[in-house]
């Protein structure tokens, strides 16, 4: 048993003999075995226990047992108490999710406080198989069939190579006691039903079913690793060209791997494949995705823009720390799209900087008549994202004097008769 764990740690390069590690100790068979394994192997470990106060006296019993075990083994012991039910209610999450968030938040803070290299948790082979079956029942993609991974950031799982039965046999041989969580014996939760009913039934069909499922999950994990490496260059891009999808031979998979990092779900991603140009999708992580002419484009959800009033010359802060600088200067004509030169005699203060609105129109420089700004932006080939954040400057008479970055209004443009210029500079 010890040899199996050692080989698994070495195979996945999980632990370093010179580093300190935290062992998440619940008092159950799995975590007790993990603590004994690592201690016997000579690793530097501290134990950490969370009392969630969900099972009354049983929760306090578990804490007392963990403290006693660590005292007996001369292992530093850390503990924390949580009001889990109040946290779940306050954050509108399930009790299970609340316990998970509290547990891992505490472990990570403790890891930083004591300078530990990682957090060791006691998931084993059977847990991984149960996870595969749970994901399969609920519906999943390739990644969901790879089971529990040996490493997730600083969270490490040295026992994934051994079964629950091997762990219990090891503890029996050591004559080591452990506590039993009574909720694990109930069949109301899906994982418990799989553990107590479904998997035993599957074993009647094939006694090696657990080993076979785990081996399949490991094979799929290798496939997933290959795909991840193949698509790595696409990650963190804000624009994904349609041509990139066809290069990989699987449009939906590549789009899913790219879009999910911004919080888009599988249902949305399926719709993206057939949606019309100009469609916009919003994610749970406050990103918007636009189907542009030849690409999928993603950017943070547009925040409200507070109009900026400019009563006189000066520098004014806009949204996102951009600035607009307004001053009078000698006569010249700017050729920079982000610097507007306007005839000072024809512009009335105060100026207002705002986003473009439906129905806005002006006379672009060089044209005889007025034009809807929506048409002007289309002519300039602005994307829908660019259009909705387009800024304009309106003077005191309500005249749009500048479509920022596009055109100045012909009515206030510099001419041979201009004597003074108002210069507006957008500083991004």
mmCIF file with all atom_site columns, N, CA and C in Angstrom, residues 55 58 130 164 180-198:
data_model
loop_
_atom_site.group_PDB
_atom_site.id
_atom_site.type_symbol
_atom_site.label_atom_id
_atom_site.label_alt_id
_atom_site.label_comp_id
_atom_site.label_asym_id
_atom_site.label_entity_id
_atom_site.label_seq_id
_atom_site.pdbx_PDB_ins_code
_atom_site.Cartn_x
_atom_site.Cartn_y
_atom_site.Cartn_z
_atom_site.occupancy
_atom_site.B_iso_or_equiv
_atom_site.pdbx_formal_charge
_atom_site.auth_seq_id
_atom_site.auth_comp_id
_atom_site.auth_asym_id
_atom_site.auth_atom_id
_atom_site.pdbx_PDB_model_num
ATOM 1  N N  . UNK A 1 55  ? -23.546 18.602 12.083 1.00 0.00 ? 55  UNK A N  1
ATOM 2  C CA . UNK A 1 55  ? -23.997 17.298 12.568 1.00 0.00 ? 55  UNK A CA 1
ATOM 3  C C  . UNK A 1 55  ? -24.008 17.226 14.093 1.00 0.00 ? 55  UNK A C  1
ATOM 4  N N  . UNK A 1 58  ? -21.781 15.033 16.676 1.00 0.00 ? 58  UNK A N  1
ATOM 5  C CA . UNK A 1 58  ? -20.882 14.263 15.809 1.00 0.00 ? 58  UNK A CA 1
ATOM 6  C C  . UNK A 1 58  ? -19.765 15.147 15.252 1.00 0.00 ? 58  UNK A C  1
ATOM 7  N N  . UNK A 1 130 ? -16.622 7.601  -8.919 1.00 0.00 ? 130 UNK A N  1
ATOM 8  C CA . UNK A 1 130 ? -17.948 8.151  -8.611 1.00 0.00 ? 130 UNK A CA 1
ATOM 9  C C  . UNK A 1 130 ? -18.159 9.484  -9.321 1.00 0.00 ? 130 UNK A C  1
ATOM 10 N N  . UNK A 1 164 ? -10.704 2.629  -1.845 1.00 0.00 ? 164 UNK A N  1
ATOM 11 C CA . UNK A 1 164 ? -11.222 2.762  -0.483 1.00 0.00 ? 164 UNK A CA 1
ATOM 12 C C  . UNK A 1 164 ? -10.974 1.472  0.309  1.00 0.00 ? 164 UNK A C  1
ATOM 13 N N  . UNK A 1 180 ? -16.635 7.828  11.578 1.00 0.00 ? 180 UNK A N  1
ATOM 14 C CA . UNK A 1 180 ? -17.522 7.607  10.427 1.00 0.00 ? 180 UNK A CA 1
ATOM 15 C C  . UNK A 1 180 ? -18.572 8.717  10.397 1.00 0.00 ? 180 UNK A C  1
ATOM 16 N N  . UNK A 1 181 ? -18.642 9.392  9.261  1.00 0.00 ? 181 UNK A N  1
ATOM 17 C CA . UNK A 1 181 ? -19.639 10.439 9.048  1.00 0.00 ? 181 UNK A CA 1
ATOM 18 C C  . UNK A 1 181 ? -20.963 9.747  8.707  1.00 0.00 ? 181 UNK A C  1
ATOM 19 N N  . UNK A 1 182 ? -21.954 9.889  9.570  1.00 0.00 ? 182 UNK A N  1
ATOM 20 C CA . UNK A 1 182 ? -23.215 9.166  9.379  1.00 0.00 ? 182 UNK A CA 1
ATOM 21 C C  . UNK A 1 182 ? -23.933 9.582  8.101  1.00 0.00 ? 182 UNK A C  1
ATOM 22 N N  . UNK A 1 183 ? -23.675 10.801 7.607  1.00 0.00 ? 183 UNK A N  1
ATOM 23 C CA . UNK A 1 183 ? -24.350 11.250 6.383  1.00 0.00 ? 183 UNK A CA 1
ATOM 24 C C  . UNK A 1 183 ? -23.860 10.477 5.163  1.00 0.00 ? 183 UNK A C  1
ATOM 25 N N  . UNK A 1 184 ? -22.682 9.857  5.260  1.00 0.00 ? 184 UNK A N  1
ATOM 26 C CA . UNK A 1 184 ? -22.174 9.064  4.139  1.00 0.00 ? 184 UNK A CA 1
ATOM 27 C C  . UNK A 1 184 ? -22.902 7.731  3.983  1.00 0.00 ? 184 UNK A C  1
ATOM 28 N N  . UNK A 1 185 ? -23.694 7.389  4.997  1.00 0.00 ? 185 UNK A N  1
ATOM 29 C CA . UNK A 1 185 ? -24.415 6.113  4.957  1.00 0.00 ? 185 UNK A CA 1
ATOM 30 C C  . UNK A 1 185 ? -25.831 6.265  4.414  1.00 0.00 ? 185 UNK A C  1
ATOM 31 N N  . UNK A 1 186 ? -26.265 7.524  4.234  1.00 0.00 ? 186 UNK A N  1
ATOM 32 C CA . UNK A 1 186 ? -27.620 7.770  3.718  1.00 0.00 ? 186 UNK A CA 1
ATOM 33 C C  . UNK A 1 186 ? -27.607 7.686  2.199  1.00 0.00 ? 186 UNK A C  1
ATOM 34 N N  . UNK A 1 187 ? -28.732 7.280  1.626  1.00 0.00 ? 187 UNK A N  1
ATOM 35 C CA . UNK A 1 187 ? -28.796 7.115  0.163  1.00 0.00 ? 187 UNK A CA 1
ATOM 36 C C  . UNK A 1 187 ? -29.580 8.244  -0.508 1.00 0.00 ? 187 UNK A C  1
ATOM 37 N N  . UNK A 1 188 ? -29.681 9.406  0.169  1.00 0.00 ? 188 UNK A N  1
ATOM 38 C CA . UNK A 1 188 ? -30.437 10.504 -0.423 1.00 0.00 ? 188 UNK A CA 1
ATOM 39 C C  . UNK A 1 188 ? -29.588 11.334 -1.376 1.00 0.00 ? 188 UNK A C  1
ATOM 40 N N  . UNK A 1 189 ? -28.277 11.334 -1.213 1.00 0.00 ? 189 UNK A N  1
ATOM 41 C CA . UNK A 1 189 ? -27.401 12.101 -2.093 1.00 0.00 ? 189 UNK A CA 1
ATOM 42 C C  . UNK A 1 189 ? -26.958 11.214 -3.259 1.00 0.00 ? 189 UNK A C  1
ATOM 43 N N  . UNK A 1 190 ? -26.766 11.838 -4.434 1.00 0.00 ? 190 UNK A N  1
ATOM 44 C CA . UNK A 1 190 ? -26.406 11.076 -5.623 1.00 0.00 ? 190 UNK A CA 1
ATOM 45 C C  . UNK A 1 190 ? -25.113 10.299 -5.423 1.00 0.00 ? 190 UNK A C  1
ATOM 46 N N  . UNK A 1 191 ? -24.093 10.933 -4.863 1.00 0.00 ? 191 UNK A N  1
ATOM 47 C CA . UNK A 1 191 ? -22.817 10.237 -4.688 1.00 0.00 ? 191 UNK A CA 1
ATOM 48 C C  . UNK A 1 191 ? -22.981 9.016  -3.789 1.00 0.00 ? 191 UNK A C  1
ATOM 49 N N  . UNK A 1 192 ? -23.763 9.161  -2.734 1.00 0.00 ? 192 UNK A N  1
ATOM 50 C CA . UNK A 1 192 ? -23.980 8.026  -1.833 1.00 0.00 ? 192 UNK A CA 1
ATOM 51 C C  . UNK A 1 192 ? -24.744 6.900  -2.519 1.00 0.00 ? 192 UNK A C  1
ATOM 52 N N  . UNK A 1 193 ? -25.716 7.250  -3.368 1.00 0.00 ? 193 UNK A N  1
ATOM 53 C CA . UNK A 1 193 ? -26.449 6.219  -4.105 1.00 0.00 ? 193 UNK A CA 1
ATOM 54 C C  . UNK A 1 193 ? -25.515 5.447  -5.027 1.00 0.00 ? 193 UNK A C  1
ATOM 55 N N  . UNK A 1 194 ? -24.603 6.179  -5.675 1.00 0.00 ? 194 UNK A N  1
ATOM 56 C CA . UNK A 1 194 ? -23.636 5.513  -6.547 1.00 0.00 ? 194 UNK A CA 1
ATOM 57 C C  . UNK A 1 194 ? -22.741 4.584  -5.738 1.00 0.00 ? 194 UNK A C  1
ATOM 58 N N  . UNK A 1 195 ? -22.293 5.053  -4.580 1.00 0.00 ? 195 UNK A N  1
ATOM 59 C CA . UNK A 1 195 ? -21.350 4.294  -3.765 1.00 0.00 ? 195 UNK A CA 1
ATOM 60 C C  . UNK A 1 195 ? -21.998 3.058  -3.154 1.00 0.00 ? 195 UNK A C  1
ATOM 61 N N  . UNK A 1 196 ? -23.225 3.236  -2.663 1.00 0.00 ? 196 UNK A N  1
ATOM 62 C CA . UNK A 1 196 ? -23.865 2.165  -1.892 1.00 0.00 ? 196 UNK A CA 1
ATOM 63 C C  . UNK A 1 196 ? -24.745 1.250  -2.727 1.00 0.00 ? 196 UNK A C  1
ATOM 64 N N  . UNK A 1 197 ? -25.212 1.711  -3.888 1.00 0.00 ? 197 UNK A N  1
ATOM 65 C CA . UNK A 1 197 ? -26.160 0.907  -4.661 1.00 0.00 ? 197 UNK A CA 1
ATOM 66 C C  . UNK A 1 197 ? -25.679 0.611  -6.083 1.00 0.00 ? 197 UNK A C  1
ATOM 67 N N  . UNK A 1 198 ? -25.327 1.674  -6.832 1.00 0.00 ? 198 UNK A N  1
ATOM 68 C CA . UNK A 1 198 ? -25.038 1.501  -8.266 1.00 0.00 ? 198 UNK A CA 1
ATOM 69 C C  . UNK A 1 198 ? -23.739 0.738  -8.498 1.00 0.00 ? 198 UNK A C  1
#
